[in-house]
mmCIF file of C-alpha atoms in Angstrom:
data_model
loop_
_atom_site.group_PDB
_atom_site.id
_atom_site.type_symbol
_atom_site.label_atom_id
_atom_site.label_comp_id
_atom_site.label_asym_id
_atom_site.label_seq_id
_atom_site.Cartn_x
_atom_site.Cartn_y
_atom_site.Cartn_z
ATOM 1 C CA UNK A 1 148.256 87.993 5.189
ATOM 2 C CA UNK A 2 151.193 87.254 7.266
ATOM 3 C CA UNK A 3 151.424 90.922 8.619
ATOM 4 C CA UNK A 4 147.732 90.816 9.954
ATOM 5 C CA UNK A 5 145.846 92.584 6.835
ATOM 6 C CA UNK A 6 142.251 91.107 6.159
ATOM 7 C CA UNK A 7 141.492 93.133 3.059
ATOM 8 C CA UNK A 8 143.125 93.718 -0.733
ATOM 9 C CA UNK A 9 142.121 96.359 -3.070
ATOM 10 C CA UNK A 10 143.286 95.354 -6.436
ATOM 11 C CA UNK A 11 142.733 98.300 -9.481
ATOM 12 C CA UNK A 12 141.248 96.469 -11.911
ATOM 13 C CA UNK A 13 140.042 98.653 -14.892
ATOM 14 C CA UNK A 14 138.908 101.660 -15.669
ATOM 15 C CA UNK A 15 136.436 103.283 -18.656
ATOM 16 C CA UNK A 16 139.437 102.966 -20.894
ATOM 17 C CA UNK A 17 141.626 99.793 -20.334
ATOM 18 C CA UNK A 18 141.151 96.819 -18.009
ATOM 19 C CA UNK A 19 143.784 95.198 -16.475
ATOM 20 C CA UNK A 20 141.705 91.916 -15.985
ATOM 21 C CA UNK A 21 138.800 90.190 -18.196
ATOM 22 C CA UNK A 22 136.489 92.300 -20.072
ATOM 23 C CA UNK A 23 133.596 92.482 -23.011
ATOM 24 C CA UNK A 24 133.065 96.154 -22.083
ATOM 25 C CA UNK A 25 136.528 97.477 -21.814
ATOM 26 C CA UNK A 26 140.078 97.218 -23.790
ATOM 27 C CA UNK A 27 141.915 95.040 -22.297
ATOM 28 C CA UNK A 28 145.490 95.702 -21.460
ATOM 29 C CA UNK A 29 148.042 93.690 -23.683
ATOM 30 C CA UNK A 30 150.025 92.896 -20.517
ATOM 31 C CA UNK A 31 146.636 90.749 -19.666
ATOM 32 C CA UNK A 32 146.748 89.307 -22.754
ATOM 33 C CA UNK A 33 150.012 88.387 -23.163
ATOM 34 C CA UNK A 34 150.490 86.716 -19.328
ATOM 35 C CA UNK A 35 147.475 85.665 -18.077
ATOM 36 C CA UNK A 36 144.809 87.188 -15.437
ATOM 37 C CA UNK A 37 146.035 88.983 -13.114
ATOM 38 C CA UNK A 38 142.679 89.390 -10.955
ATOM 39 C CA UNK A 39 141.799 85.772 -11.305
ATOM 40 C CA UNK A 40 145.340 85.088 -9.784
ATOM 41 C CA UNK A 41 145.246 87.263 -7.070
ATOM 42 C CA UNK A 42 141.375 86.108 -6.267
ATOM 43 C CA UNK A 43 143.083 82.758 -6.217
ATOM 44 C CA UNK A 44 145.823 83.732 -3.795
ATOM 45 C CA UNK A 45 143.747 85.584 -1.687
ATOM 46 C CA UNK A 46 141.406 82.649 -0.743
ATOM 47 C CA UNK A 47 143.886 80.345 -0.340
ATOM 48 C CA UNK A 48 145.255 82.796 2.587
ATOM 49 C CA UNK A 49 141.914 84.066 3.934
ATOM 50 C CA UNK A 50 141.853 87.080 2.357
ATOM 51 C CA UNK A 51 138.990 89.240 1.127
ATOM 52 C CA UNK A 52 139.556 90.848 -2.136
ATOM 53 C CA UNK A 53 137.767 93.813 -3.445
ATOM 54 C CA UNK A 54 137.437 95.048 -7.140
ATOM 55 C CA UNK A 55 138.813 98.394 -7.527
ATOM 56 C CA UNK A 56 137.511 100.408 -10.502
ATOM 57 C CA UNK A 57 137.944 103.881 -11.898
ATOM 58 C CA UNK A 58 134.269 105.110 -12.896
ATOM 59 C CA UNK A 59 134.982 108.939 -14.664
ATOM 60 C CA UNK A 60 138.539 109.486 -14.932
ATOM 61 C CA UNK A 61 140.098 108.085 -18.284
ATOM 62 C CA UNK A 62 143.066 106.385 -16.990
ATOM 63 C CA UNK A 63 144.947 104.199 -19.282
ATOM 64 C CA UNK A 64 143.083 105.149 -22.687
ATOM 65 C CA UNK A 65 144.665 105.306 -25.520
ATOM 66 C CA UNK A 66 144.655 108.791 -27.159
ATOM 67 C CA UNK A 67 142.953 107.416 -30.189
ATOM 68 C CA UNK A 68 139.753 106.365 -27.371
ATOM 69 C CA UNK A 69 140.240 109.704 -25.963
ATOM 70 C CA UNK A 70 139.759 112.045 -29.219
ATOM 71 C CA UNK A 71 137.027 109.912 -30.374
ATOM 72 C CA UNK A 72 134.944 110.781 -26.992
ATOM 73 C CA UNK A 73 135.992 114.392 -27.268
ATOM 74 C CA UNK A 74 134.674 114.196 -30.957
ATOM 75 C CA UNK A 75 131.408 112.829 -29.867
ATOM 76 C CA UNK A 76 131.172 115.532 -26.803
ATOM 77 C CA UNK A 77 131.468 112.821 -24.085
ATOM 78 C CA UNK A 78 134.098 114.273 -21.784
ATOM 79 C CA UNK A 79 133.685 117.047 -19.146
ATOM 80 C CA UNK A 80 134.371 120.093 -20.040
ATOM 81 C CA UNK A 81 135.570 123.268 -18.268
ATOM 82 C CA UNK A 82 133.988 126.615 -18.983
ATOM 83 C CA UNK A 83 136.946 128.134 -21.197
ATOM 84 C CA UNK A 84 135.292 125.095 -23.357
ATOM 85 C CA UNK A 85 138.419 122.921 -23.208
ATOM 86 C CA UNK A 86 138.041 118.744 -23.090
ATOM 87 C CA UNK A 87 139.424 116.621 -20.371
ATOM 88 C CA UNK A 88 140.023 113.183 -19.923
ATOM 89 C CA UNK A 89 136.988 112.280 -18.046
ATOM 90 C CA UNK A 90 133.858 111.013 -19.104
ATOM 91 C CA UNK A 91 130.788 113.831 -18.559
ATOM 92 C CA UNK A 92 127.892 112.155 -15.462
ATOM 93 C CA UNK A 93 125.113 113.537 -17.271
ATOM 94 C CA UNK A 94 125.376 111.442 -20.392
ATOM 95 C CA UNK A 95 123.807 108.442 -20.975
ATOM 96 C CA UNK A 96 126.066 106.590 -22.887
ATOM 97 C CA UNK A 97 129.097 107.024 -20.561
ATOM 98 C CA UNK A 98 126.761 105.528 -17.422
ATOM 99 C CA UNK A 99 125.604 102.935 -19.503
ATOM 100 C CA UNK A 100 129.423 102.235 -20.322
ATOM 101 C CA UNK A 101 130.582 102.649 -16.732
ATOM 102 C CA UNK A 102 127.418 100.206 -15.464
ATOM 103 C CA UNK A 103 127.998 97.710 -18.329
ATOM 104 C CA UNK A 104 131.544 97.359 -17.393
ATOM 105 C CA UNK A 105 131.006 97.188 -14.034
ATOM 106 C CA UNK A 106 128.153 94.814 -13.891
ATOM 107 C CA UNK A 107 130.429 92.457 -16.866
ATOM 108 C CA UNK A 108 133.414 92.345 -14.143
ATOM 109 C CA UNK A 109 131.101 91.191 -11.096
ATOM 110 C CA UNK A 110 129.287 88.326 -13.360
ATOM 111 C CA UNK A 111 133.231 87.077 -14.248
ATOM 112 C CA UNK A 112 134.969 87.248 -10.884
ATOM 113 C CA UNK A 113 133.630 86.035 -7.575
ATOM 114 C CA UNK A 114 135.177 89.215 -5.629
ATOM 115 C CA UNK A 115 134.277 89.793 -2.144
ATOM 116 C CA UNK A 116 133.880 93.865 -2.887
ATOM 117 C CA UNK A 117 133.785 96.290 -5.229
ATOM 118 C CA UNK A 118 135.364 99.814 -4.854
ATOM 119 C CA UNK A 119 134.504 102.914 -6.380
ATOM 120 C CA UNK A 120 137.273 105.413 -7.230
ATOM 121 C CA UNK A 121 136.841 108.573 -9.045
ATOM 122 C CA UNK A 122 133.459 108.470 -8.779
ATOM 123 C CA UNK A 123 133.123 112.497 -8.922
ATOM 124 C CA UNK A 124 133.862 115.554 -11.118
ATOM 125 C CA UNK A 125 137.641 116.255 -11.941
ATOM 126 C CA UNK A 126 136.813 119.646 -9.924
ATOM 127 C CA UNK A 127 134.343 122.445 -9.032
ATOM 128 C CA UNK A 128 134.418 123.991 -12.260
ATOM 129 C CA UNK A 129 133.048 121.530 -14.717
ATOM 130 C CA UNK A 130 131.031 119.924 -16.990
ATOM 131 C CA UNK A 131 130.006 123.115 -19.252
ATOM 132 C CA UNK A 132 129.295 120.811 -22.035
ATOM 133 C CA UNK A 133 125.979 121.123 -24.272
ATOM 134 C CA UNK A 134 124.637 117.999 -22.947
ATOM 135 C CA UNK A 135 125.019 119.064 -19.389
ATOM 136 C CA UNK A 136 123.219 122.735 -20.806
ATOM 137 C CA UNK A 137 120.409 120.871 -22.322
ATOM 138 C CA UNK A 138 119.633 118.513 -18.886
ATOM 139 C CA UNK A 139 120.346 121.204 -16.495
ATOM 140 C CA UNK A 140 117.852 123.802 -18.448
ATOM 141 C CA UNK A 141 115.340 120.854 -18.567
ATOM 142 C CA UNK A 142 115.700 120.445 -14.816
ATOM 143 C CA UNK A 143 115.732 124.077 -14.154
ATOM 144 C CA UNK A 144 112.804 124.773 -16.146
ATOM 145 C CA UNK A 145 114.311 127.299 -18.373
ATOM 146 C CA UNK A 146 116.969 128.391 -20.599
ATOM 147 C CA UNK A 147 120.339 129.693 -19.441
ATOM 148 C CA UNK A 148 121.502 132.850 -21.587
ATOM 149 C CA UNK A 149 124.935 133.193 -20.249
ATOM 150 C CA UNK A 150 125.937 129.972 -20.409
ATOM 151 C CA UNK A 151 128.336 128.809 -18.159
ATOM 152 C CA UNK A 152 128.658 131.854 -16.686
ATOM 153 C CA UNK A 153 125.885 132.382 -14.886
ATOM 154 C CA UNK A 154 126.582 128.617 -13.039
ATOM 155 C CA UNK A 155 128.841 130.179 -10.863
ATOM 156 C CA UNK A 156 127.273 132.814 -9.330
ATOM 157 C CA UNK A 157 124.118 133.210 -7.321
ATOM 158 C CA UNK A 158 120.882 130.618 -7.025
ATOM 159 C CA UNK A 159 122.055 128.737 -10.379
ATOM 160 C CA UNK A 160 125.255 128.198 -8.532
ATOM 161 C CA UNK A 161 123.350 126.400 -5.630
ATOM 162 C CA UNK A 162 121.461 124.595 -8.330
ATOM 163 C CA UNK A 163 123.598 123.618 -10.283
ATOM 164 C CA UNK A 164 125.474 121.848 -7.591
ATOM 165 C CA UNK A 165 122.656 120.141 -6.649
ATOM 166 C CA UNK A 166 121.948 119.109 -9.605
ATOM 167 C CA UNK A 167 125.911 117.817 -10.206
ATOM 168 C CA UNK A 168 125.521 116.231 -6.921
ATOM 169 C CA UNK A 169 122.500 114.675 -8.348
ATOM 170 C CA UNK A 170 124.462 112.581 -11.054
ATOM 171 C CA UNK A 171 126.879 111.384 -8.892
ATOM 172 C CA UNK A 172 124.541 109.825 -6.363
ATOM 173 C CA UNK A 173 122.424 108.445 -9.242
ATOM 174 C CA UNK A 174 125.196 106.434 -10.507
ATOM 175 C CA UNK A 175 126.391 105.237 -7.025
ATOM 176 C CA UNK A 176 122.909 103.650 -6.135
ATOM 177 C CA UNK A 177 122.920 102.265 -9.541
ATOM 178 C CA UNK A 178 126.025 100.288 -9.067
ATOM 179 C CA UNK A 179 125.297 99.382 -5.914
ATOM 180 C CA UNK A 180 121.172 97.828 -6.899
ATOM 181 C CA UNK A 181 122.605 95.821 -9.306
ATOM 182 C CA UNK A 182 126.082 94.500 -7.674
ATOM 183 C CA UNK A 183 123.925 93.555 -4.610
ATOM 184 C CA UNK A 184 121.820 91.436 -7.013
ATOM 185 C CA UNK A 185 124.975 89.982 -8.823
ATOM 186 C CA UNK A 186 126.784 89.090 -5.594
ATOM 187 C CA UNK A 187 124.666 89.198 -2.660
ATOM 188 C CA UNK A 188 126.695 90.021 0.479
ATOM 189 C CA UNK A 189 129.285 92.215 -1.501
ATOM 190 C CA UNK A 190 130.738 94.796 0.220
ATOM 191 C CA UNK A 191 130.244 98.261 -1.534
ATOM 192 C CA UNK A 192 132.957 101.383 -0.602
ATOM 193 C CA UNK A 193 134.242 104.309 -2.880
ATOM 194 C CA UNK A 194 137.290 106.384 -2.498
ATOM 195 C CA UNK A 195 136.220 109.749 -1.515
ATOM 196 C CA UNK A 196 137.108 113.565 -0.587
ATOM 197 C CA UNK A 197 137.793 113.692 3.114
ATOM 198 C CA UNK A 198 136.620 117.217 3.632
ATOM 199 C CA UNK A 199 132.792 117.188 3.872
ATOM 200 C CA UNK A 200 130.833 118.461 3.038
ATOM 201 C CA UNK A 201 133.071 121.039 1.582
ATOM 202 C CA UNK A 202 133.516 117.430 -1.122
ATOM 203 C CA UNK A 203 129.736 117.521 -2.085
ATOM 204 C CA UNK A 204 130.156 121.338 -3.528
ATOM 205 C CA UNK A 205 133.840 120.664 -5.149
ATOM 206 C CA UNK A 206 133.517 117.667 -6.874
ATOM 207 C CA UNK A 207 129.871 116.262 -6.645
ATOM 208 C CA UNK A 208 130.637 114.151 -3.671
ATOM 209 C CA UNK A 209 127.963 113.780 -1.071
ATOM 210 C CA UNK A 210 128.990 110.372 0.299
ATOM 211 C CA UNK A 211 127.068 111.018 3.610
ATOM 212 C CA UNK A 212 124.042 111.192 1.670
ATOM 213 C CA UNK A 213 125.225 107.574 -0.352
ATOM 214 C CA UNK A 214 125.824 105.899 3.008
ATOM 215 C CA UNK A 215 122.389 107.031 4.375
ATOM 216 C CA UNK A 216 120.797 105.655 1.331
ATOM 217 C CA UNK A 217 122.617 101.927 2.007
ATOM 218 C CA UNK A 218 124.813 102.538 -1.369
ATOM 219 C CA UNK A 219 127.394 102.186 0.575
ATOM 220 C CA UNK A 220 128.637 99.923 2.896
ATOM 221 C CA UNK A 221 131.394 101.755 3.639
ATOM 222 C CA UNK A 222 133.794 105.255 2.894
ATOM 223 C CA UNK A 223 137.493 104.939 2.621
ATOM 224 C CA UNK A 224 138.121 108.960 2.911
ATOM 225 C CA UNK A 225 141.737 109.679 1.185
ATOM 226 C CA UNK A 226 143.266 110.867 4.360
ATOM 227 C CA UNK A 227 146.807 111.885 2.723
ATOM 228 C CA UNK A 228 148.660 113.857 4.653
ATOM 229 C CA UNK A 229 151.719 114.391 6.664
ATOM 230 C CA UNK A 230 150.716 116.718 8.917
ATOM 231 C CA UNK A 231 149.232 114.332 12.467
ATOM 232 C CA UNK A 232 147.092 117.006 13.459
ATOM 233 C CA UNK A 233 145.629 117.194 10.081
ATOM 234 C CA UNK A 234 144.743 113.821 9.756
ATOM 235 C CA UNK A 235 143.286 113.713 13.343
ATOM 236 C CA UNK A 236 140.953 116.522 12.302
ATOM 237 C CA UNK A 237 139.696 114.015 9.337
ATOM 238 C CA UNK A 238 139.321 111.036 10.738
ATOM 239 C CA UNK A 239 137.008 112.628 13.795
ATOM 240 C CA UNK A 240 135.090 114.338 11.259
ATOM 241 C CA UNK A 241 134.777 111.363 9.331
ATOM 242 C CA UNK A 242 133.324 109.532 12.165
ATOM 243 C CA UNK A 243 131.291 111.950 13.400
ATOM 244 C CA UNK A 244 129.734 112.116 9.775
ATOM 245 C CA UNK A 245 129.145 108.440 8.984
ATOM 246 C CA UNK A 246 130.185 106.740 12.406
ATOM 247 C CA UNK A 247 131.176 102.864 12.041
ATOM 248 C CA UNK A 248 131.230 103.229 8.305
ATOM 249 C CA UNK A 249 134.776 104.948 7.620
ATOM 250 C CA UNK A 250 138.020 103.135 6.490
ATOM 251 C CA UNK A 251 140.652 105.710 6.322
ATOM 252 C CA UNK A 252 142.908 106.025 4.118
ATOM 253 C CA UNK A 253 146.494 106.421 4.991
ATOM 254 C CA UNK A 254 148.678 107.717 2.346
ATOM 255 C CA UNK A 255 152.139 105.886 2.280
ATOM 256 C CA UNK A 256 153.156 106.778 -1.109
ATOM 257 C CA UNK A 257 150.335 109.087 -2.054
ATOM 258 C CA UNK A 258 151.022 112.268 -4.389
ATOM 259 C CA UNK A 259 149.998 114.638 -0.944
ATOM 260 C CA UNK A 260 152.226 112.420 1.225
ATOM 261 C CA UNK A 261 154.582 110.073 1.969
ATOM 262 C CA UNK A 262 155.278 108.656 5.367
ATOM 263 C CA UNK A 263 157.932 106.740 6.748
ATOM 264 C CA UNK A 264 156.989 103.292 9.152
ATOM 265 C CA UNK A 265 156.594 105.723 12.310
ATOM 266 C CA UNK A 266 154.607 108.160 10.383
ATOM 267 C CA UNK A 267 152.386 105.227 9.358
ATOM 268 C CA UNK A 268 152.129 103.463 13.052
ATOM 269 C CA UNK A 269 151.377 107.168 14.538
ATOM 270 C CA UNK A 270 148.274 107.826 12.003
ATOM 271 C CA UNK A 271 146.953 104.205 12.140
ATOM 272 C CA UNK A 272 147.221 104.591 15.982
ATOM 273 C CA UNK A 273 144.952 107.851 15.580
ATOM 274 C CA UNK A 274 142.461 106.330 13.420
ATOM 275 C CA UNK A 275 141.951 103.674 15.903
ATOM 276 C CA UNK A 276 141.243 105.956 18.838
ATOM 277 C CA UNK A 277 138.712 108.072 16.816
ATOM 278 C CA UNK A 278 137.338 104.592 16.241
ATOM 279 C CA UNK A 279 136.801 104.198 12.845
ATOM 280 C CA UNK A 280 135.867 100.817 11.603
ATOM 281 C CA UNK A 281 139.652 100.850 10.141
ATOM 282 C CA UNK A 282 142.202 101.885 7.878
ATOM 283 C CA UNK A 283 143.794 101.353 4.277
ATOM 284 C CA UNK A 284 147.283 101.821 3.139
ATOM 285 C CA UNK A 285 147.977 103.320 -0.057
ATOM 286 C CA UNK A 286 149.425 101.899 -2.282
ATOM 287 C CA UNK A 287 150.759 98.291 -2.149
ATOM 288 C CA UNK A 288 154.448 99.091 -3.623
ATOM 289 C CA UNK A 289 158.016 97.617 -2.724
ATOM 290 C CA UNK A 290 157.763 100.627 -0.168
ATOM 291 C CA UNK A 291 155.282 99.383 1.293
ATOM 292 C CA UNK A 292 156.473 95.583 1.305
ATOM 293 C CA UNK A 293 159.875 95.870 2.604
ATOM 294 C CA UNK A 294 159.708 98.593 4.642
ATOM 295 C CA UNK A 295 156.680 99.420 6.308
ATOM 296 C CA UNK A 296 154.648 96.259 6.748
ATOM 297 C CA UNK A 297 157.611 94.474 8.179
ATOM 298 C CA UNK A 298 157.586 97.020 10.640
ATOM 299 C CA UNK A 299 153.978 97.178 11.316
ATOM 300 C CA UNK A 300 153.715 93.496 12.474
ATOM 301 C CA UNK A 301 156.095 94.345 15.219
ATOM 302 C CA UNK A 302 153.157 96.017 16.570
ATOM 303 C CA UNK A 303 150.012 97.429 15.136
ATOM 304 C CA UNK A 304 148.915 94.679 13.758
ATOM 305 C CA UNK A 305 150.014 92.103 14.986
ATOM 306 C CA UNK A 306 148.027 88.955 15.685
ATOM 307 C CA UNK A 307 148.873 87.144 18.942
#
């Protein structure tokens, strides 16, 4: 607050541990042992004006215990690639992991009074999966008939194009599911998801079409993942970004990200480009000791400061 930010993202669980208040979701010890972390910073945050925003993994297993992990894989619930092996994500096409991912959701929203709710990993871990036999049974049943070489034959020709359409398809379904009933939950909520930059290169490689979830009003807004060192690069997004959903982009700027890491004058140079392209504005990633000693100090010098 007192180096001009108006928004906080705070991760707050995911399919396989919750690091706040749940009856869907294990619940970290950590939370158990010291008290609620969310309800504390929802606390803090309206005390100093801030909006806070609900950040939750949908897909990717992050945090589960092995135990959780090889009882999914027993029951065929995770993606799967097509040399057949398991990985820690839960499979879009089955019922019982978007009934999980809802119920959790929908459970967090009727606990905490949160200004937003964020949507991260809300895709496929890649452009190669789920070749499991419940995606084979609903893809066949959409297609209209059976699939001999199966998965080969989803990566080449018209099945290809289907099949990603019909990937695409799960994604989106999900998305305006979250968003019906969070709307209803907490009218006035403010609905983004972490997403691919590149589109619609995205809605092919990982199921992606957040264009398409922003025309439908699932979305209130994209934060695109923006990580790079390379200015030019990052110019190239943004604009495309804009051009794609304009006034609905918040890009993300990736401090300490795995693709980048930028010092304070990388930072003010990229926020300064996302500003001219004129996206509705920008998120740093991630809130670290990086980030609070040495970058925001630097950025209320100038960027955003308040006069």
């Amino acid at each position: 607050a007192r180096t001009g930010f108006t928004d906080v993202f705070v991760y707050s669980l995911s399919p396989g541990l919750a690091w706040c208040v749940s009856g869907e979701v294990p619940v970290s010890p950590g939370v158990k042992g010291s008290g609620d972390p969310l309800d504390a910073a929802i606390r803090s945050c309206r005390a100093r004006g801030l909006r806070i925003h609900a950040w939750i993994s949908c897909f990717n297993l992050e945090g589960a215990g092995e135990s959780m992990i090889a009882d999914l894989r027993k029951n065929g619930r995770l993606q799967v690639g097509e040399n057949g092996a398991s990985l820690p994500w839960l499979c879009p096409s089955q019922e019982r992991n978007i009934v999980a991912i809802k119920d959790a959701a929908r459970d967090l929203l009727r606990r905490y009074e949160v200004d937003g709710l964020h949507l991260d990993y809300i895709r496929y871990e890649n452009n190669r999966v789920c070749c499991c036999a419940r995606c084979r049974q609903a893809f066949e049943a959409a297609l209209g008939r059976r699939i001999s070489d199966w998965p080969g034959e989803l990566f080449r020709g018209e099945t290809r194009r289907e099949y990603l359409a019909w990937r695409r398809r799960q994604i989106e379904n999900l998305v305006r599911d979250i968003s019906t009933f969070a709307r209803r939950e907490r009218p006035g909520i403010v609905i983004s998801a972490a997403v691919f930059g590149k589109y619609p290169t995205c809605a092919d490689s990982v199921g992606q079409d957040w264009a398409a979830w922003i025309r439908g009003g699932y979305l209130d807004v994209v934060c695109p993942m923006d990580y790079t060192q390379d200015m030019g690069r990052f110019d190239e997004y943004v604009a495309l970004q804009e051009r794609v959903a304009p006034g609905r982009v918040v890009a993300g700027i990736g401090v300490s990200a795995r693709e980048s890491r930028l010092n304070p004058a990388q930072v003010i140079e990229q926020i300064r480009i996302a500003r001219r392209s004129g996206v509705k504005g920008f998120a740093l990633f991630e809130l670290n000791r990086n980030l609070m000693n040495e970058v925001l100090p630097r950025l209320v010098l100038g960027p955003t400061r308040r006069d």
